[in-house]
Amino acid sequence: MNRKTNTINVTVSIFIATFLSAIEGTIVGTAMPKMVSDLGGIEMMSWVVSAYLMTLLITTPIYGKLADLFGRKIMFTVGILIFLTGSILCGVSQTMLQLIIFRAIQGLGAGALSSISFTIIGDIYPFEQRAKVQGWLSSVWGIAGIIGPLVGGVLVDYVSWRWVFYLNIPFGIVSIFLLSISLHEEFEKKKRYIDYGGIIAFTVAILSLLYILDRPWKSMISPMFLAVSILCLILFFIIERKSPEPLFPLHLFSIRSINVANLAIFLLGSVFIVISFHIPLWIQGVYGAGATYSGLVMMPISITWPLCSIMAGRLIPKAPLRFITLLGSIIVFIGCTGLALASVETPVWLFMIYTALIGAGMGFATTTYTVAVQSAMDWKLRGISVASFRFMQSLGQTIGITVFTTISMTQAAKYLHEHLSKQDASHINVSQIFNNDHSTSLSSSNIQSIKEAIAFGLHKEFFILSVIVLITCLVAIWMTQPKSSLENKEGNTKKAEVH
């Protein structure tokens, strides 16, 4: 007798897993200055984020495809176990290099949380319920956003930054348990073909691309990695055309709603990751506040995002998707423009208004794009369809944090070089303001120069982010409704029985 899926328990499990994935960004961002202070290596700071996003990026489509082949439950469980192992290792890191390596391991598991969670929601709910549940699921990001900065700030200020990683363990265990006893899938058991050639070509291409982004073009080796990336991408598409079970079925790229959603989430992902990690830098570096205070400044995002996600879930069955995504993008643009106009004298309450607007816009846009992608394909291809969407989001995040950290730090260093004497400029850098031992040895004028340098670098960055969001507004205009014919076929193609 076939067992039926317990929808409520599975949904709770997915919400917990989403909470783990969501809190990772906000809590680590709040703890970053203290990590740099304890472990050193500010020049490698972006890699604490990039290493995690890099492996998450590569594994997201792989998990999505494997979930289509072998089922959601087994691949989801494997992913969480790897994620928890990486979390424990991050907590015991003694150097910045160790932390970066262990964050990469964490990302290897996070790829499952990133893609399979949303795929399962698409499996067990029809379109109208899916929109509402997706709205509530997106609210988990908001809840994590509220709890993450505050808990992260308290842990950093009063316990240890290492506990921001240990915090993942109990939640991960509960999620695995609930899913293992509640999700029951039916799919044809036969020998599965795994696209190893496509996986290898794809991995090498993306790793080469990310290496180029993190290295100055004056390096002799950069052109070689660019050539490797291009050749591997060409090889990847050749393999995918001939593969019986391609990692990325190429016909996905002929579906307009998927293309629009993927491009938009790439741009929005790059914007939001930079804001999440660099507003705390402004609050702690420019205003001289603590980690807990910077968490409070980020809190409005965590309130408006879930509220607007829930509103989007209610609007999706009634309003054109184009309208909701465009509305969200315009609101994000207004918030980013406010940040671009900020200065050292900008009051904190204005920053909180800007972050509230960004959270609201992201809630409308990301929830709607997610439902559109979930609804574009049936069960057999929903895993890779959702994974491609999450891949583009992670790609945007990885490129965004790498490129914009380089931009802001380069601009800050340039400012110091131009405004300090040669003697001071030779031994003063931005990281000193985050370390109490070093900052106390600086003169008040040098401290002020460092604050102005940070503001100068981030100001340039926020302006570019505003332009990117403006492009996202134009992309949103091309959004289309999901095809109702796919929803009519849902009952015949879905592989999980639910009640």
Short mmCIF file of C-alpha atoms in Angstrom, two decimals:
data_model
loop_
_atom_site.label_atom_id
_atom_site.label_comp_id
_atom_site.label_asym_id
_atom_site.label_seq_id
_atom_site.Cartn_x
_atom_site.Cartn_y
_atom_site.Cartn_z
CA MET A 1 0.00 0.00 0.00
CA ASN A 2 1.32 3.42 -0.94
CA ARG A 3 1.98 5.76 1.93
CA LYS A 4 0.83 9.34 1.61
CA THR A 5 2.87 12.43 2.22
CA ASN A 6 2.12 14.44 5.35
CA THR A 7 1.96 17.89 3.76
CA ILE A 8 2.10 19.83 7.03
CA ASN A 9 5.19 18.04 8.36
CA VAL A 10 6.99 18.35 5.03
CA THR A 11 6.16 22.06 4.88
CA VAL A 12 7.52 22.58 8.41
CA SER A 13 10.70 20.72 7.42
CA ILE A 14 11.11 22.90 4.34
CA PHE A 15 10.51 26.05 6.37
CA ILE A 16 13.26 25.01 8.82
CA ALA A 17 15.69 24.25 5.98
CA THR A 18 14.86 27.59 4.36
CA PHE A 19 15.47 29.27 7.71
CA LEU A 20 18.96 27.70 7.81
CA SER A 21 19.74 28.95 4.33
CA ALA A 22 18.33 32.41 5.02
CA ILE A 23 19.96 33.02 8.38
CA GLU A 24 23.37 32.10 6.99
CA GLY A 25 23.61 35.35 5.04
CA THR A 26 22.37 37.79 7.70
CA ILE A 27 24.12 36.25 10.69
CA VAL A 28 27.50 35.85 8.98
CA GLY A 29 27.33 39.38 7.59
CA THR A 30 26.85 40.76 11.10
CA ALA A 31 29.76 38.69 12.44
CA MET A 32 32.15 39.44 9.57
CA PRO A 33 34.00 42.41 11.13
CA LYS A 34 34.73 40.37 14.29
CA MET A 35 35.91 37.40 12.23
CA VAL A 36 38.35 39.69 10.44
CA SER A 37 39.47 41.12 13.78
CA ASP A 38 40.17 37.66 15.27
CA LEU A 39 41.48 35.80 12.24
CA GLY A 40 43.00 38.65 10.21
CA GLY A 41 43.14 38.52 6.43
CA ILE A 42 40.82 41.36 5.45
CA GLU A 43 42.20 41.01 1.91
CA MET A 44 40.50 37.58 1.82
CA MET A 45 37.27 38.79 3.45
CA SER A 46 35.15 38.51 0.32
CA TRP A 47 36.11 34.84 0.02
CA VAL A 48 34.31 34.00 3.27
CA VAL A 49 31.15 34.75 1.30
CA SER A 50 32.40 33.85 -2.18
CA ALA A 51 33.68 30.38 -1.24
CA TYR A 52 30.28 29.50 0.22
CA LEU A 53 28.39 30.94 -2.72
CA MET A 54 30.79 29.36 -5.23
CA THR A 55 30.18 25.78 -4.10
CA LEU A 56 26.48 26.50 -3.54
CA LEU A 57 26.39 27.89 -7.06
CA ILE A 58 27.97 24.81 -8.64
CA THR A 59 25.99 22.23 -6.67
CA THR A 60 22.55 23.87 -6.97
CA PRO A 61 21.78 22.64 -10.52
CA ILE A 62 23.47 19.30 -9.77
CA TYR A 63 21.23 18.69 -6.76
CA GLY A 64 18.24 19.81 -8.82
CA LYS A 65 18.95 17.27 -11.55
CA LEU A 66 19.78 14.47 -9.10
CA ALA A 67 16.51 15.20 -7.27
CA ASP A 68 14.67 14.66 -10.57
CA LEU A 69 16.50 11.37 -11.07
CA PHE A 70 16.65 9.87 -7.56
CA GLY A 71 13.94 11.71 -5.64
CA ARG A 72 13.81 14.81 -3.48
CA LYS A 73 14.12 13.20 -0.05
CA ILE A 74 17.44 11.39 -0.38
CA MET A 75 19.24 14.29 -2.07
CA PHE A 76 17.83 16.81 0.40
CA THR A 77 19.04 14.71 3.35
CA VAL A 78 22.53 14.34 1.88
CA GLY A 79 22.72 18.08 1.36
CA ILE A 80 21.76 18.99 4.93
CA LEU A 81 24.27 16.51 6.39
CA ILE A 82 27.08 18.08 4.36
CA PHE A 83 25.89 21.56 5.35
CA LEU A 84 25.95 20.70 9.06
CA THR A 85 29.43 19.16 8.76
CA GLY A 86 30.69 22.37 7.18
CA SER A 87 29.02 24.43 9.92
CA ILE A 88 30.85 22.53 12.65
CA LEU A 89 34.17 22.94 10.87
CA CYS A 90 33.59 26.69 10.38
CA GLY A 91 33.04 27.01 14.12
CA VAL A 92 36.47 25.55 14.92
CA SER A 93 38.40 27.57 12.30
CA GLN A 94 41.69 29.07 13.52
CA THR A 95 42.71 31.04 10.43
CA MET A 96 40.93 32.94 7.68
CA LEU A 97 42.08 30.34 5.15
CA GLN A 98 40.54 27.52 7.22
CA LEU A 99 37.28 29.44 7.52
CA ILE A 100 37.16 29.95 3.75
CA ILE A 101 37.78 26.23 3.07
CA PHE A 102 35.13 25.13 5.56
CA ARG A 103 32.66 27.66 4.19
CA ALA A 104 33.17 26.01 0.81
CA ILE A 105 32.22 22.65 2.38
CA GLN A 106 29.16 24.29 3.92
CA GLY A 107 28.17 25.54 0.48
CA LEU A 108 28.44 22.03 -0.98
CA GLY A 109 25.48 21.07 1.18
CA ALA A 110 23.64 24.36 0.91
CA GLY A 111 23.03 23.72 -2.79
CA ALA A 112 20.36 21.20 -1.76
CA LEU A 113 18.68 23.62 0.63
CA SER A 114 18.71 26.28 -2.07
CA SER A 115 16.96 24.28 -4.80
CA ILE A 116 15.21 21.16 -3.49
CA SER A 117 13.21 23.04 -0.82
CA PHE A 118 11.43 25.12 -3.46
CA THR A 119 11.03 22.10 -5.73
CA ILE A 120 9.20 20.14 -3.00
CA ILE A 121 6.80 23.04 -2.42
CA GLY A 122 6.08 23.00 -6.15
CA ASP A 123 5.41 19.24 -5.94
CA ILE A 124 2.98 19.12 -3.05
CA TYR A 125 0.85 22.21 -3.73
CA PRO A 126 -1.23 23.25 -6.79
CA PHE A 127 -0.73 26.69 -8.32
CA GLU A 128 -3.06 28.84 -6.19
CA GLN A 129 -1.95 27.24 -2.91
CA ARG A 130 1.65 27.29 -4.11
CA ALA A 131 1.56 31.07 -4.41
CA LYS A 132 0.29 31.47 -0.85
CA VAL A 133 2.70 28.93 0.62
CA GLN A 134 5.58 30.49 -1.30
CA GLY A 135 4.63 33.83 0.21
CA TRP A 136 4.80 32.32 3.69
CA LEU A 137 8.01 30.50 2.81
CA SER A 138 9.57 33.77 1.74
CA SER A 139 8.51 35.20 5.09
CA VAL A 140 10.87 32.70 6.71
CA TRP A 141 13.68 34.73 5.13
CA GLY A 142 12.27 37.76 6.90
CA ILE A 143 12.03 35.97 10.23
CA ALA A 144 15.60 34.76 9.82
CA GLY A 145 16.55 38.29 8.85
CA ILE A 146 15.11 39.65 12.09
CA ILE A 147 16.58 36.94 14.27
CA GLY A 148 19.88 36.59 12.39
CA PRO A 149 21.37 40.06 12.84
CA LEU A 150 20.15 40.32 16.43
CA VAL A 151 21.25 36.86 17.51
CA GLY A 152 24.45 37.22 15.50
CA GLY A 153 25.18 40.58 17.09
CA VAL A 154 24.52 39.28 20.60
CA LEU A 155 26.66 36.18 20.02
CA VAL A 156 29.50 38.27 18.58
CA ASP A 157 29.37 40.91 21.32
CA TYR A 158 28.80 38.61 24.31
CA VAL A 159 29.73 35.01 23.41
CA SER A 160 31.72 34.22 20.25
CA TRP A 161 31.25 34.54 16.50
CA ARG A 162 31.84 30.78 16.28
CA TRP A 163 28.33 30.14 17.59
CA VAL A 164 26.79 31.68 14.48
CA PHE A 165 27.78 28.37 12.82
CA TYR A 166 26.99 25.99 15.69
CA LEU A 167 23.44 27.41 15.71
CA ASN A 168 22.68 25.49 12.50
CA ILE A 169 23.03 22.02 14.04
CA PRO A 170 19.76 21.54 16.00
CA PHE A 171 17.63 23.05 13.24
CA GLY A 172 19.22 20.82 10.59
CA ILE A 173 18.61 17.66 12.62
CA VAL A 174 14.91 18.50 13.12
CA SER A 175 14.45 19.22 9.41
CA ILE A 176 15.99 15.87 8.38
CA PHE A 177 13.82 13.97 10.86
CA LEU A 178 10.53 15.54 9.77
CA LEU A 179 11.22 15.07 6.07
CA SER A 180 12.38 11.46 6.46
CA ILE A 181 9.14 10.36 8.16
CA SER A 182 6.71 12.54 6.19
CA LEU A 183 7.67 12.75 2.49
CA HIS A 184 6.82 9.69 0.42
CA GLU A 185 7.58 9.75 -3.29
CA GLU A 186 6.68 7.51 -6.19
CA PHE A 187 8.89 7.43 -9.23
CA GLU A 188 9.95 4.80 -11.71
CA LYS A 189 12.90 2.77 -10.46
CA LYS A 190 15.33 2.20 -13.27
CA LYS A 191 18.97 2.74 -14.06
CA ARG A 192 19.64 6.46 -14.14
CA TYR A 193 22.04 8.23 -16.46
CA ILE A 194 24.16 10.90 -14.75
CA ASP A 195 25.63 13.58 -16.99
CA TYR A 196 29.18 13.42 -15.59
CA GLY A 197 30.67 15.12 -18.66
CA GLY A 198 28.26 18.03 -18.37
CA ILE A 199 28.86 18.34 -14.62
CA ILE A 200 32.65 18.46 -15.06
CA ALA A 201 32.56 20.94 -17.95
CA PHE A 202 30.08 23.13 -16.09
CA THR A 203 32.11 23.07 -12.86
CA VAL A 204 35.41 23.96 -14.56
CA ALA A 205 33.76 26.77 -16.54
CA ILE A 206 32.21 28.38 -13.47
CA LEU A 207 35.33 27.99 -11.30
CA SER A 208 37.46 29.58 -14.02
CA LEU A 209 35.02 32.46 -14.33
CA LEU A 210 35.01 33.08 -10.59
CA TYR A 211 38.81 32.96 -10.46
CA ILE A 212 38.98 35.71 -13.08
CA LEU A 213 36.57 37.89 -11.11
CA ASP A 214 38.72 37.66 -7.99
CA ARG A 215 42.04 38.35 -9.75
CA PRO A 216 43.24 41.62 -11.28
CA TRP A 217 43.48 41.60 -15.06
CA LYS A 218 47.12 42.56 -14.82
CA SER A 219 47.78 38.96 -13.79
CA MET A 220 49.31 36.95 -16.64
CA ILE A 221 47.19 33.92 -15.82
CA SER A 222 43.78 35.62 -16.11
CA PRO A 223 43.50 35.38 -19.94
CA MET A 224 44.25 31.67 -19.69
CA PHE A 225 41.40 31.13 -17.23
CA LEU A 226 39.09 33.19 -19.44
CA ALA A 227 39.93 30.92 -22.38
CA VAL A 228 39.33 27.83 -20.22
CA SER A 229 35.96 29.18 -19.07
CA ILE A 230 34.79 29.93 -22.62
CA LEU A 231 35.99 26.58 -24.02
CA CYS A 232 34.36 24.64 -21.19
CA LEU A 233 31.08 26.48 -21.66
CA ILE A 234 31.12 25.62 -25.38
CA LEU A 235 31.94 22.00 -24.52
CA PHE A 236 29.16 22.00 -21.92
CA PHE A 237 26.50 23.04 -24.46
CA ILE A 238 27.76 20.44 -26.95
CA ILE A 239 27.50 17.72 -24.28
CA GLU A 240 24.04 18.88 -23.20
CA ARG A 241 22.70 18.67 -26.75
CA LYS A 242 23.73 15.00 -27.00
CA SER A 243 23.10 13.83 -23.43
CA PRO A 244 20.02 11.62 -22.80
CA GLU A 245 19.68 13.23 -19.33
CA PRO A 246 21.33 16.67 -19.63
CA LEU A 247 22.19 18.63 -16.51
CA PHE A 248 20.47 21.65 -18.10
CA PRO A 249 17.82 20.61 -20.66
CA LEU A 250 18.37 23.23 -23.34
CA HIS A 251 14.68 23.64 -24.11
CA LEU A 252 14.32 25.37 -20.72
CA PHE A 253 15.95 28.38 -22.35
CA SER A 254 13.11 28.62 -24.89
CA ILE A 255 10.55 29.37 -22.15
CA ARG A 256 10.16 33.12 -21.78
CA SER A 257 8.95 33.18 -18.17
CA ILE A 258 11.98 31.14 -17.05
CA ASN A 259 14.41 33.33 -18.98
CA VAL A 260 12.96 36.55 -17.54
CA ALA A 261 12.88 35.14 -14.00
CA ASN A 262 16.47 33.87 -14.25
CA LEU A 263 17.85 37.17 -15.53
CA ALA A 264 15.91 39.22 -12.97
CA ILE A 265 16.92 37.05 -10.01
CA PHE A 266 20.56 37.19 -11.17
CA LEU A 267 20.47 40.99 -10.99
CA LEU A 268 18.46 41.18 -7.77
CA GLY A 269 20.65 38.53 -6.14
CA SER A 270 23.80 40.53 -6.86
CA VAL A 271 22.20 43.66 -5.39
CA PHE A 272 20.80 42.12 -2.23
CA ILE A 273 23.91 40.18 -1.18
CA VAL A 274 26.00 43.35 -1.39
CA ILE A 275 23.48 45.33 0.66
CA SER A 276 23.26 42.56 3.28
CA PHE A 277 27.01 42.50 3.87
CA HIS A 278 28.01 46.10 3.24
CA ILE A 279 25.41 48.09 5.17
CA PRO A 280 26.83 46.52 8.40
CA LEU A 281 30.26 47.70 7.19
CA TRP A 282 28.87 51.24 6.92
CA ILE A 283 27.16 51.12 10.33
CA GLN A 284 30.18 49.66 12.13
CA GLY A 285 32.89 51.37 10.10
CA VAL A 286 31.42 54.83 9.45
CA TYR A 287 29.19 55.26 12.52
CA GLY A 288 31.43 53.23 14.84
CA ALA A 289 28.49 51.21 16.17
CA GLY A 290 28.61 47.59 17.35
CA ALA A 291 27.43 44.43 15.61
CA THR A 292 24.15 44.38 17.53
CA TYR A 293 23.33 47.94 16.39
CA SER A 294 24.08 47.12 12.75
CA GLY A 295 21.71 44.17 13.11
CA LEU A 296 18.97 46.56 14.24
CA VAL A 297 19.53 48.77 11.20
CA MET A 298 19.05 45.72 8.94
CA MET A 299 15.87 44.66 10.74
CA PRO A 300 13.42 46.62 8.52
CA ILE A 301 14.34 44.38 5.58
CA SER A 302 13.32 41.41 7.67
CA ILE A 303 9.94 42.93 8.45
CA THR A 304 8.90 44.31 5.07
CA TRP A 305 10.20 41.32 3.03
CA PRO A 306 7.91 38.71 4.64
CA LEU A 307 4.93 41.05 4.73
CA CYS A 308 5.22 41.83 1.04
CA SER A 309 5.94 38.18 0.21
CA ILE A 310 2.63 37.22 1.80
CA MET A 311 0.90 40.06 -0.07
CA ALA A 312 2.49 38.82 -3.31
CA GLY A 313 1.21 35.30 -2.60
CA ARG A 314 -2.31 36.68 -2.39
CA LEU A 315 -1.91 38.85 -5.49
CA ILE A 316 -0.39 36.20 -7.78
CA PRO A 317 -3.67 34.34 -8.57
CA LYS A 318 -5.41 37.67 -9.24
CA ALA A 319 -2.95 40.08 -10.85
CA PRO A 320 -0.55 39.81 -13.82
CA LEU A 321 2.89 38.61 -12.76
CA ARG A 322 4.39 41.46 -14.79
CA PHE A 323 2.67 44.02 -12.55
CA ILE A 324 3.88 42.44 -9.29
CA THR A 325 7.49 41.97 -10.38
CA LEU A 326 7.68 45.51 -11.80
CA LEU A 327 6.21 46.95 -8.61
CA GLY A 328 8.81 45.11 -6.53
CA SER A 329 11.70 46.23 -8.73
CA ILE A 330 10.62 49.89 -8.60
CA ILE A 331 10.47 49.81 -4.79
CA VAL A 332 13.97 48.27 -4.59
CA PHE A 333 15.22 50.99 -6.97
CA ILE A 334 13.90 53.73 -4.69
CA GLY A 335 15.66 52.17 -1.68
CA CYS A 336 18.98 51.74 -3.50
CA THR A 337 18.83 55.30 -4.81
CA GLY A 338 18.48 56.51 -1.23
CA LEU A 339 21.62 54.57 -0.25
CA ALA A 340 23.48 56.02 -3.24
CA LEU A 341 22.71 59.54 -1.98
CA ALA A 342 23.81 58.79 1.61
CA SER A 343 26.82 60.45 3.25
CA VAL A 344 28.70 60.36 6.56
CA GLU A 345 26.08 62.73 8.00
CA THR A 346 23.06 60.66 6.89
CA PRO A 347 21.00 59.76 10.00
CA VAL A 348 20.50 56.11 10.88
CA TRP A 349 16.71 56.33 10.64
CA LEU A 350 17.00 57.14 6.92
CA PHE A 351 19.08 54.00 6.41
CA MET A 352 16.30 52.03 8.09
CA ILE A 353 13.73 53.51 5.69
CA TYR A 354 15.92 52.57 2.72
CA THR A 355 16.39 48.99 3.96
CA ALA A 356 12.62 48.74 4.58
CA LEU A 357 11.94 49.71 0.96
CA ILE A 358 14.52 47.23 -0.35
CA GLY A 359 12.98 44.43 1.72
CA ALA A 360 9.47 45.26 0.50
CA GLY A 361 10.49 45.27 -3.14
CA MET A 362 12.44 42.03 -2.81
CA GLY A 363 9.42 40.40 -1.17
CA PHE A 364 7.14 41.24 -4.10
CA ALA A 365 9.64 40.39 -6.84
CA THR A 366 11.39 37.24 -5.63
CA THR A 367 8.22 35.49 -4.48
CA THR A 368 6.52 36.10 -7.82
CA TYR A 369 9.51 34.97 -9.88
CA THR A 370 9.83 31.81 -7.78
CA VAL A 371 6.18 30.82 -8.29
CA ALA A 372 6.49 31.50 -12.03
CA VAL A 373 9.44 29.11 -12.33
CA GLN A 374 7.80 26.45 -10.14
CA SER A 375 4.74 26.56 -12.40
CA ALA A 376 6.55 26.48 -15.72
CA MET A 377 7.40 22.74 -15.72
CA ASP A 378 5.92 19.43 -14.56
CA TRP A 379 7.40 17.07 -11.90
CA LYS A 380 10.02 15.48 -14.15
CA LEU A 381 11.73 18.79 -14.91
CA ARG A 382 10.64 20.96 -11.99
CA GLY A 383 13.78 20.11 -10.02
CA ILE A 384 16.21 21.41 -12.63
CA SER A 385 13.86 24.28 -13.55
CA VAL A 386 13.85 25.58 -9.98
CA ALA A 387 17.56 24.76 -9.63
CA SER A 388 18.39 26.87 -12.69
CA PHE A 389 16.56 29.77 -11.07
CA ARG A 390 18.38 29.31 -7.77
CA PHE A 391 21.65 28.89 -9.68
CA MET A 392 21.20 32.27 -11.36
CA GLN A 393 20.45 33.85 -7.99
CA SER A 394 23.59 32.32 -6.48
CA LEU A 395 25.65 33.30 -9.52
CA GLY A 396 24.49 36.88 -9.11
CA GLN A 397 25.34 36.77 -5.40
CA THR A 398 28.79 35.29 -6.00
CA ILE A 399 29.71 37.75 -8.73
CA GLY A 400 28.11 40.63 -6.84
CA ILE A 401 29.93 40.19 -3.54
CA THR A 402 33.27 39.59 -5.28
CA VAL A 403 33.08 42.47 -7.74
CA PHE A 404 31.51 45.04 -5.42
CA THR A 405 33.81 44.27 -2.48
CA THR A 406 36.72 44.89 -4.83
CA ILE A 407 35.14 48.13 -6.04
CA SER A 408 34.38 49.51 -2.57
CA MET A 409 37.74 48.50 -1.01
CA THR A 410 39.68 49.84 -4.02
CA GLN A 411 37.83 53.15 -3.84
CA ALA A 412 38.36 53.35 -0.08
CA ALA A 413 42.11 52.71 -0.47
CA LYS A 414 42.26 55.35 -3.20
CA TYR A 415 40.58 57.87 -0.89
CA LEU A 416 43.08 57.18 1.92
CA HIS A 417 46.00 57.51 -0.48
CA GLU A 418 44.72 60.90 -1.64
CA HIS A 419 43.82 62.30 1.80
CA LEU A 420 46.58 61.00 4.08
CA SER A 421 50.25 61.81 4.14
CA LYS A 422 52.52 59.29 2.45
CA GLN A 423 53.81 58.16 5.83
CA ASP A 424 50.33 57.53 7.24
CA ALA A 425 49.01 56.00 4.01
CA SER A 426 51.79 53.41 4.06
CA HIS A 427 50.70 51.80 7.34
CA ILE A 428 46.99 52.64 7.69
CA ASN A 429 44.22 50.56 6.11
CA VAL A 430 40.45 50.28 6.40
CA SER A 431 40.47 47.08 8.50
CA GLN A 432 42.10 48.84 11.46
CA ILE A 433 38.87 50.61 12.39
CA PHE A 434 37.18 47.25 13.07
CA ASN A 435 39.90 46.14 15.51
CA ASN A 436 39.80 47.82 18.92
CA ASP A 437 43.49 47.17 19.57
CA HIS A 438 44.48 48.90 16.32
CA SER A 439 41.88 51.68 16.30
CA THR A 440 42.90 52.97 19.73
CA SER A 441 46.39 53.68 18.39
CA LEU A 442 45.04 55.88 15.57
CA SER A 443 44.69 59.63 15.81
CA SER A 444 41.20 61.13 15.66
CA SER A 445 41.97 62.65 12.25
CA ASN A 446 43.10 59.30 10.85
CA ILE A 447 39.99 57.60 12.22
CA GLN A 448 37.84 60.22 10.54
CA SER A 449 39.74 59.69 7.27
CA ILE A 450 39.09 55.94 7.42
CA LYS A 451 35.38 56.54 8.06
CA GLU A 452 35.20 58.89 5.11
CA ALA A 453 37.09 56.37 2.95
CA ILE A 454 34.60 53.60 3.77
CA ALA A 455 31.68 55.92 3.01
CA PHE A 456 33.32 56.99 -0.24
CA GLY A 457 33.84 53.41 -1.42
CA LEU A 458 30.36 52.24 -0.47
CA HIS A 459 28.76 55.36 -1.98
CA LYS A 460 30.23 54.46 -5.39
CA GLU A 461 29.02 50.91 -4.94
CA PHE A 462 25.44 51.88 -4.04
CA PHE A 463 25.18 54.09 -7.11
CA ILE A 464 26.07 51.17 -9.39
CA LEU A 465 23.53 48.98 -7.56
CA SER A 466 20.82 51.56 -8.35
CA VAL A 467 21.62 51.30 -12.06
CA ILE A 468 21.42 47.50 -11.91
CA VAL A 469 17.98 47.62 -10.27
CA LEU A 470 16.80 50.06 -12.94
CA ILE A 471 17.75 47.42 -15.53
CA THR A 472 15.76 44.87 -13.51
CA CYS A 473 12.69 47.09 -13.86
CA LEU A 474 13.02 46.87 -17.64
CA VAL A 475 13.43 43.08 -17.46
CA ALA A 476 10.25 42.75 -15.38
CA ILE A 477 8.19 44.27 -18.20
CA TRP A 478 8.80 41.12 -20.27
CA MET A 479 7.39 38.73 -17.65
CA THR A 480 4.56 36.40 -18.79
CA GLN A 481 1.93 34.30 -17.02
CA PRO A 482 2.57 30.56 -16.46
CA LYS A 483 0.77 28.32 -18.93
CA SER A 484 -2.45 26.99 -17.49
CA SER A 485 -2.13 23.83 -19.57
CA LEU A 486 0.75 22.71 -17.43
CA GLU A 487 -1.37 23.11 -14.31
CA ASN A 488 -4.09 20.98 -15.88
CA LYS A 489 -1.58 18.21 -16.43
CA GLU A 490 -0.23 18.51 -12.90
CA GLY A 491 -2.28 15.69 -11.47
CA ASN A 492 -1.05 13.25 -14.14
CA THR A 493 2.61 14.06 -13.77
CA LYS A 494 3.08 14.74 -10.07
CA LYS A 495 4.92 11.92 -8.32
CA ALA A 496 4.04 12.54 -4.70
CA GLU A 497 0.62 11.76 -3.29
CA VAL A 498 -0.42 14.21 -0.61
CA HIS A 499 -3.28 14.83 1.76
#
